[in-house]
Amino acid sequence: MAISGIGNNYNNVYEGAYGTRKNEALKQTEPKDTMSVQTGNMRDDGEKAVSDYYSYLQKNYDCMSKGNVTISGEYLRKCSGDSQKAKELEDFLKRIPELEKRGYEQLSAQNRGLGGTVTYYQQTWSIGRDGSIQSTVYSVTETEMTNAERMKKNMDERLEKQKDKKEEEEKVKEQKEEKAEEKAEEKAGQEIGKEEQEIIVKYVKVESGLEAKAMMQKERLEDGYYPKFDINV
């Protein structure tokens, strides 16, 4: 009976030690699994925040709903989590209609001076990962001028510019005596430059609106954010 008792105690001790080691092993694996799930949830939450913010921009700004603006995914992610950057982005989006109107008027005036008429105008915008802005203008211009007439008009304009340049040089000499006024104007110009963000604009002449749309499809920002669609919907 004594031997039987010892055997039972040994089994109890063995089972108890095995159970303890098993529980400790389970505890060591639990934090890793939990951390993996938490990381996945954080990533999903971050992507949802970007997706929700993009949807918000589309609902509130026509330039976004029309697809004229492409924003870097990295920059959009920053804006979705930073109210100051979001404000800067949205302030620019508000300006786009006025910028496009101004661009169309300037191009129309320039072509009108050459005897042409702008019959198609489309402008696209790209915002890079650092917030830099580039724009491309696609336009179709119709003109009734012959090549000879256009060359003569260009020559006349160059001669007129040379004349204006000479007059401008004479004005510069007079302005040197007004240093105080010059400094004030220069300071004002610098202040304006601070408020206006530099925008690089490229002009592309096309034969038709159809050609312009085909070119726009190829002009996609490399890291631009494009919403994912649920194939189950």
mmCIF file of C-alpha atoms in Angstrom:
data_model
loop_
_atom_site.group_PDB
_atom_site.id
_atom_site.type_symbol
_atom_site.label_atom_id
_atom_site.label_comp_id
_atom_site.label_asym_id
_atom_site.label_seq_id
_atom_site.Cartn_x
_atom_site.Cartn_y
_atom_site.Cartn_z
ATOM 1 C CA MET A 1 0.000 0.000 0.000
ATOM 2 C CA ALA A 2 2.906 2.285 0.691
ATOM 3 C CA ILE A 3 4.329 1.708 -2.758
ATOM 4 C CA SER A 4 0.977 2.302 -4.378
ATOM 5 C CA GLY A 5 0.679 5.586 -2.525
ATOM 6 C CA ILE A 6 4.088 6.753 -3.724
ATOM 7 C CA GLY A 7 3.141 5.934 -7.281
ATOM 8 C CA ASN A 8 -0.032 8.030 -7.051
ATOM 9 C CA ASN A 9 1.862 10.983 -5.583
ATOM 10 C CA TYR A 10 4.453 10.767 -8.388
ATOM 11 C CA ASN A 11 1.775 10.805 -11.042
ATOM 12 C CA ASN A 12 0.077 13.766 -9.399
ATOM 13 C CA VAL A 13 3.346 15.689 -9.227
ATOM 14 C CA TYR A 14 4.163 14.853 -12.881
ATOM 15 C CA GLU A 15 0.737 15.858 -14.094
ATOM 16 C CA GLY A 16 0.907 19.072 -12.095
ATOM 17 C CA ALA A 17 4.330 20.025 -13.467
ATOM 18 C CA TYR A 18 3.277 19.156 -17.049
ATOM 19 C CA GLY A 19 0.132 21.227 -16.698
ATOM 20 C CA THR A 20 2.121 24.213 -15.397
ATOM 21 C CA ARG A 21 4.595 24.059 -18.300
ATOM 22 C CA LYS A 22 1.736 23.709 -20.772
ATOM 23 C CA ASN A 23 -0.054 26.770 -19.375
ATOM 24 C CA GLU A 24 3.171 28.794 -19.448
ATOM 25 C CA ALA A 25 3.772 27.804 -23.062
ATOM 26 C CA LEU A 26 0.251 28.889 -23.969
ATOM 27 C CA LYS A 27 0.735 32.212 -22.196
ATOM 28 C CA GLN A 28 3.949 32.864 -24.161
ATOM 29 C CA THR A 29 2.203 32.338 -27.480
ATOM 30 C CA GLU A 30 -0.891 34.390 -26.645
ATOM 31 C CA PRO A 31 0.742 37.887 -26.727
ATOM 32 C CA LYS A 32 2.236 37.228 -30.197
ATOM 33 C CA ASP A 33 -1.126 36.158 -31.614
ATOM 34 C CA THR A 34 -2.855 39.101 -29.960
ATOM 35 C CA MET A 35 -0.212 41.532 -31.266
ATOM 36 C CA SER A 36 -0.649 40.171 -34.805
ATOM 37 C CA VAL A 37 -4.402 40.697 -34.619
ATOM 38 C CA GLN A 38 -3.964 44.191 -33.178
ATOM 39 C CA THR A 39 -1.506 45.153 -35.943
ATOM 40 C CA GLY A 40 -3.924 43.871 -38.551
ATOM 41 C CA ASN A 41 -6.765 45.848 -36.989
ATOM 42 C CA MET A 42 -4.658 49.031 -36.912
ATOM 43 C CA ARG A 43 -3.780 48.593 -40.582
ATOM 44 C CA ASP A 44 -7.427 48.002 -41.481
ATOM 45 C CA ASP A 45 -8.504 51.046 -39.443
ATOM 46 C CA GLY A 46 -5.868 53.189 -41.198
ATOM 47 C CA GLU A 47 -6.980 52.084 -44.659
ATOM 48 C CA LYS A 48 -10.615 52.688 -43.736
ATOM 49 C CA ALA A 49 -9.762 56.205 -42.539
ATOM 50 C CA VAL A 50 -8.099 56.974 -45.899
ATOM 51 C CA SER A 51 -11.012 55.454 -47.836
ATOM 52 C CA ASP A 52 -13.562 57.415 -45.784
ATOM 53 C CA TYR A 53 -11.644 60.663 -46.238
ATOM 54 C CA TYR A 54 -11.384 60.108 -50.002
ATOM 55 C CA SER A 55 -15.161 59.515 -50.146
ATOM 56 C CA TYR A 56 -15.689 62.719 -48.172
ATOM 57 C CA LEU A 57 -13.584 64.692 -50.675
ATOM 58 C CA GLN A 58 -15.523 63.234 -53.600
ATOM 59 C CA LYS A 59 -18.839 64.228 -52.034
ATOM 60 C CA ASN A 60 -17.776 67.775 -51.214
ATOM 61 C CA TYR A 61 -15.567 68.853 -54.139
ATOM 62 C CA ASP A 62 -16.661 68.663 -57.791
ATOM 63 C CA CYS A 63 -13.070 68.420 -59.048
ATOM 64 C CA MET A 64 -12.706 65.193 -57.065
ATOM 65 C CA SER A 65 -16.012 63.674 -58.160
ATOM 66 C CA LYS A 66 -15.184 64.421 -61.821
ATOM 67 C CA GLY A 67 -11.859 62.627 -61.499
ATOM 68 C CA ASN A 68 -9.758 65.655 -62.478
ATOM 69 C CA VAL A 69 -7.568 65.409 -59.370
ATOM 70 C CA THR A 70 -5.193 62.579 -58.456
ATOM 71 C CA ILE A 71 -3.683 62.543 -54.971
ATOM 72 C CA SER A 72 -0.719 60.493 -53.805
ATOM 73 C CA GLY A 73 -1.850 57.700 -51.490
ATOM 74 C CA GLU A 74 0.920 58.574 -49.045
ATOM 75 C CA TYR A 75 -0.076 62.256 -48.946
ATOM 76 C CA LEU A 76 -3.773 61.379 -48.611
ATOM 77 C CA ARG A 77 -2.927 59.125 -45.679
ATOM 78 C CA LYS A 78 -1.104 62.013 -43.992
ATOM 79 C CA CYS A 79 -4.066 64.332 -44.543
ATOM 80 C CA SER A 80 -6.561 61.811 -43.161
ATOM 81 C CA GLY A 81 -4.684 61.829 -39.860
ATOM 82 C CA ASP A 82 -3.597 65.486 -39.711
ATOM 83 C CA SER A 83 -6.231 68.236 -39.543
ATOM 84 C CA GLN A 84 -3.770 70.967 -40.595
ATOM 85 C CA LYS A 85 -2.673 69.082 -43.719
ATOM 86 C CA ALA A 86 -6.298 68.242 -44.475
ATOM 87 C CA LYS A 87 -7.156 71.946 -44.322
ATOM 88 C CA GLU A 88 -4.303 72.826 -46.701
ATOM 89 C CA LEU A 89 -5.476 70.170 -49.164
ATOM 90 C CA GLU A 90 -9.113 71.246 -49.031
ATOM 91 C CA ASP A 91 -8.230 74.939 -49.332
ATOM 92 C CA PHE A 92 -6.449 74.082 -52.584
ATOM 93 C CA LEU A 93 -9.354 71.966 -53.873
ATOM 94 C CA LYS A 94 -11.639 74.966 -53.288
ATOM 95 C CA ARG A 95 -9.366 77.098 -55.506
ATOM 96 C CA ILE A 96 -9.342 74.725 -58.479
ATOM 97 C CA PRO A 97 -12.507 76.044 -60.223
ATOM 98 C CA GLU A 98 -11.134 79.609 -60.139
ATOM 99 C CA LEU A 99 -7.679 78.466 -61.292
ATOM 100 C CA GLU A 100 -9.222 76.581 -64.232
ATOM 101 C CA LYS A 101 -11.366 79.572 -65.165
ATOM 102 C CA ARG A 102 -8.326 81.853 -65.071
ATOM 103 C CA GLY A 103 -6.280 79.375 -67.113
ATOM 104 C CA TYR A 104 -8.983 79.094 -69.764
ATOM 105 C CA GLU A 105 -9.326 82.869 -70.059
ATOM 106 C CA GLN A 106 -5.564 83.338 -70.417
ATOM 107 C CA LEU A 107 -5.241 80.621 -73.068
ATOM 108 C CA SER A 108 -8.265 81.954 -74.958
ATOM 109 C CA ALA A 109 -6.830 85.476 -74.987
ATOM 110 C CA GLN A 110 -3.463 84.185 -76.187
ATOM 111 C CA ASN A 111 -5.013 82.151 -79.024
ATOM 112 C CA ARG A 112 -7.414 84.936 -79.940
ATOM 113 C CA GLY A 113 -4.405 87.161 -80.506
ATOM 114 C CA LEU A 114 -3.144 84.568 -83.000
ATOM 115 C CA GLY A 115 -6.488 84.380 -84.749
ATOM 116 C CA GLY A 116 -7.602 81.137 -83.108
ATOM 117 C CA THR A 117 -10.451 79.984 -80.886
ATOM 118 C CA VAL A 118 -10.185 77.494 -78.028
ATOM 119 C CA THR A 119 -12.941 74.921 -78.639
ATOM 120 C CA TYR A 120 -11.890 72.398 -75.988
ATOM 121 C CA TYR A 121 -10.228 72.912 -72.615
ATOM 122 C CA GLN A 122 -9.568 70.355 -69.901
ATOM 123 C CA GLN A 123 -7.220 70.585 -66.952
ATOM 124 C CA THR A 124 -5.986 67.781 -64.686
ATOM 125 C CA TRP A 125 -4.214 68.045 -61.327
ATOM 126 C CA SER A 126 -1.709 65.797 -59.552
ATOM 127 C CA ILE A 127 -0.719 66.189 -55.899
ATOM 128 C CA GLY A 128 2.505 64.355 -55.023
ATOM 129 C CA ARG A 129 3.531 62.632 -51.804
ATOM 130 C CA ASP A 130 5.213 65.840 -50.595
ATOM 131 C CA GLY A 131 2.184 68.007 -51.429
ATOM 132 C CA SER A 132 3.724 69.409 -54.630
ATOM 133 C CA ILE A 133 1.226 70.253 -57.380
ATOM 134 C CA GLN A 134 1.443 69.691 -61.112
ATOM 135 C CA SER A 135 -1.211 70.405 -63.708
ATOM 136 C CA THR A 136 -1.709 69.523 -67.372
ATOM 137 C CA VAL A 137 -3.896 71.552 -69.747
ATOM 138 C CA TYR A 138 -5.330 69.793 -72.803
ATOM 139 C CA SER A 139 -6.762 72.104 -75.445
ATOM 140 C CA VAL A 140 -8.058 72.188 -78.996
ATOM 141 C CA THR A 141 -7.682 75.428 -80.954
ATOM 142 C CA GLU A 142 -9.349 76.166 -84.272
ATOM 143 C CA THR A 143 -7.964 78.894 -86.524
ATOM 144 C CA GLU A 144 -8.719 80.313 -89.973
ATOM 145 C CA MET A 145 -5.290 81.879 -90.456
ATOM 146 C CA THR A 146 -2.932 80.499 -93.091
ATOM 147 C CA ASN A 147 0.646 79.592 -92.181
ATOM 148 C CA ALA A 148 1.939 82.699 -93.969
ATOM 149 C CA GLU A 149 -0.460 84.944 -92.048
ATOM 150 C CA ARG A 150 0.495 83.302 -88.763
ATOM 151 C CA MET A 151 4.233 83.737 -89.470
ATOM 152 C CA LYS A 152 3.744 87.415 -90.302
ATOM 153 C CA LYS A 153 1.732 87.960 -87.147
ATOM 154 C CA ASN A 154 4.417 86.256 -85.039
ATOM 155 C CA MET A 155 7.104 88.441 -86.643
ATOM 156 C CA ASP A 156 5.105 91.600 -85.939
ATOM 157 C CA GLU A 157 4.683 90.523 -82.325
ATOM 158 C CA ARG A 158 8.417 89.910 -81.913
ATOM 159 C CA LEU A 159 9.221 93.367 -83.323
ATOM 160 C CA GLU A 160 6.660 94.886 -80.974
ATOM 161 C CA LYS A 161 8.223 93.070 -78.029
ATOM 162 C CA GLN A 162 11.668 94.364 -78.962
ATOM 163 C CA LYS A 163 10.269 97.893 -79.041
ATOM 164 C CA ASP A 164 8.614 97.354 -75.672
ATOM 165 C CA LYS A 165 11.859 95.967 -74.290
ATOM 166 C CA LYS A 166 13.757 99.112 -75.269
ATOM 167 C CA GLU A 167 11.131 101.277 -73.627
ATOM 168 C CA GLU A 168 11.275 99.096 -70.558
ATOM 169 C CA GLU A 169 15.047 99.577 -70.272
ATOM 170 C CA GLU A 170 14.554 103.323 -70.234
ATOM 171 C CA LYS A 171 11.966 102.980 -67.494
ATOM 172 C CA VAL A 172 14.374 100.905 -65.413
ATOM 173 C CA LYS A 173 16.859 103.765 -65.388
ATOM 174 C CA GLU A 174 14.212 106.071 -63.988
ATOM 175 C CA GLN A 175 13.119 103.524 -61.410
ATOM 176 C CA LYS A 176 16.620 103.306 -59.966
ATOM 177 C CA GLU A 177 16.062 106.733 -58.455
ATOM 178 C CA GLU A 178 12.995 105.459 -56.589
ATOM 179 C CA LYS A 179 14.675 102.868 -54.377
ATOM 180 C CA ALA A 180 12.274 103.203 -51.514
ATOM 181 C CA GLU A 181 9.293 102.447 -53.721
ATOM 182 C CA GLU A 182 11.091 99.525 -55.325
ATOM 183 C CA LYS A 183 11.795 97.923 -51.942
ATOM 184 C CA ALA A 184 8.177 98.274 -50.921
ATOM 185 C CA GLU A 185 6.999 96.626 -54.141
ATOM 186 C CA GLU A 186 9.549 93.842 -53.772
ATOM 187 C CA LYS A 187 8.400 93.122 -50.224
ATOM 188 C CA ALA A 188 4.782 93.031 -51.348
ATOM 189 C CA GLY A 189 5.709 90.633 -54.126
ATOM 190 C CA GLN A 190 7.438 88.331 -51.659
ATOM 191 C CA GLU A 191 4.398 88.271 -49.406
ATOM 192 C CA ILE A 192 2.199 87.300 -52.335
ATOM 193 C CA GLY A 193 4.652 84.582 -53.271
ATOM 194 C CA LYS A 194 4.364 83.085 -49.800
ATOM 195 C CA GLU A 195 0.594 82.842 -50.070
ATOM 196 C CA GLU A 196 0.616 81.318 -53.560
ATOM 197 C CA GLN A 197 1.874 77.754 -53.791
ATOM 198 C CA GLU A 198 3.974 77.046 -56.869
ATOM 199 C CA ILE A 199 2.095 75.031 -59.473
ATOM 200 C CA ILE A 200 3.900 73.533 -62.473
ATOM 201 C CA VAL A 201 1.607 73.648 -65.530
ATOM 202 C CA LYS A 202 2.178 71.737 -68.769
ATOM 203 C CA TYR A 203 0.239 72.584 -71.959
ATOM 204 C CA VAL A 204 -0.677 69.892 -74.470
ATOM 205 C CA LYS A 205 -2.364 70.651 -77.804
ATOM 206 C CA VAL A 206 -4.605 67.850 -79.064
ATOM 207 C CA GLU A 207 -6.737 67.314 -82.145
ATOM 208 C CA SER A 208 -9.910 66.414 -80.268
ATOM 209 C CA GLY A 209 -11.464 65.862 -76.864
ATOM 210 C CA LEU A 210 -11.353 62.112 -77.507
ATOM 211 C CA GLU A 211 -7.573 62.246 -77.924
ATOM 212 C CA ALA A 212 -7.292 64.314 -74.748
ATOM 213 C CA LYS A 213 -9.251 61.730 -72.725
ATOM 214 C CA ALA A 214 -7.053 58.930 -74.065
ATOM 215 C CA MET A 215 -3.943 60.828 -72.976
ATOM 216 C CA MET A 216 -5.441 61.527 -69.548
ATOM 217 C CA GLN A 217 -5.857 57.795 -68.961
ATOM 218 C CA LYS A 218 -2.121 57.331 -69.490
ATOM 219 C CA GLU A 219 -1.228 60.282 -67.265
ATOM 220 C CA ARG A 220 -1.847 58.501 -63.969
ATOM 221 C CA LEU A 221 0.157 59.392 -60.862
ATOM 222 C CA GLU A 222 2.444 56.460 -60.063
ATOM 223 C CA ASP A 223 1.517 56.286 -56.373
ATOM 224 C CA GLY A 224 -1.898 57.908 -56.748
ATOM 225 C CA TYR A 225 -4.740 56.750 -54.521
ATOM 226 C CA TYR A 226 -7.458 54.894 -56.383
ATOM 227 C CA PRO A 227 -10.379 53.532 -54.326
ATOM 228 C CA LYS A 228 -10.836 49.780 -54.192
ATOM 229 C CA PHE A 229 -14.232 48.388 -55.121
ATOM 230 C CA ASP A 230 -15.796 45.460 -53.314
ATOM 231 C CA ILE A 231 -16.350 42.710 -55.894
ATOM 232 C CA ASN A 232 -19.000 41.152 -53.639
ATOM 233 C CA VAL A 233 -21.283 44.169 -53.902
#
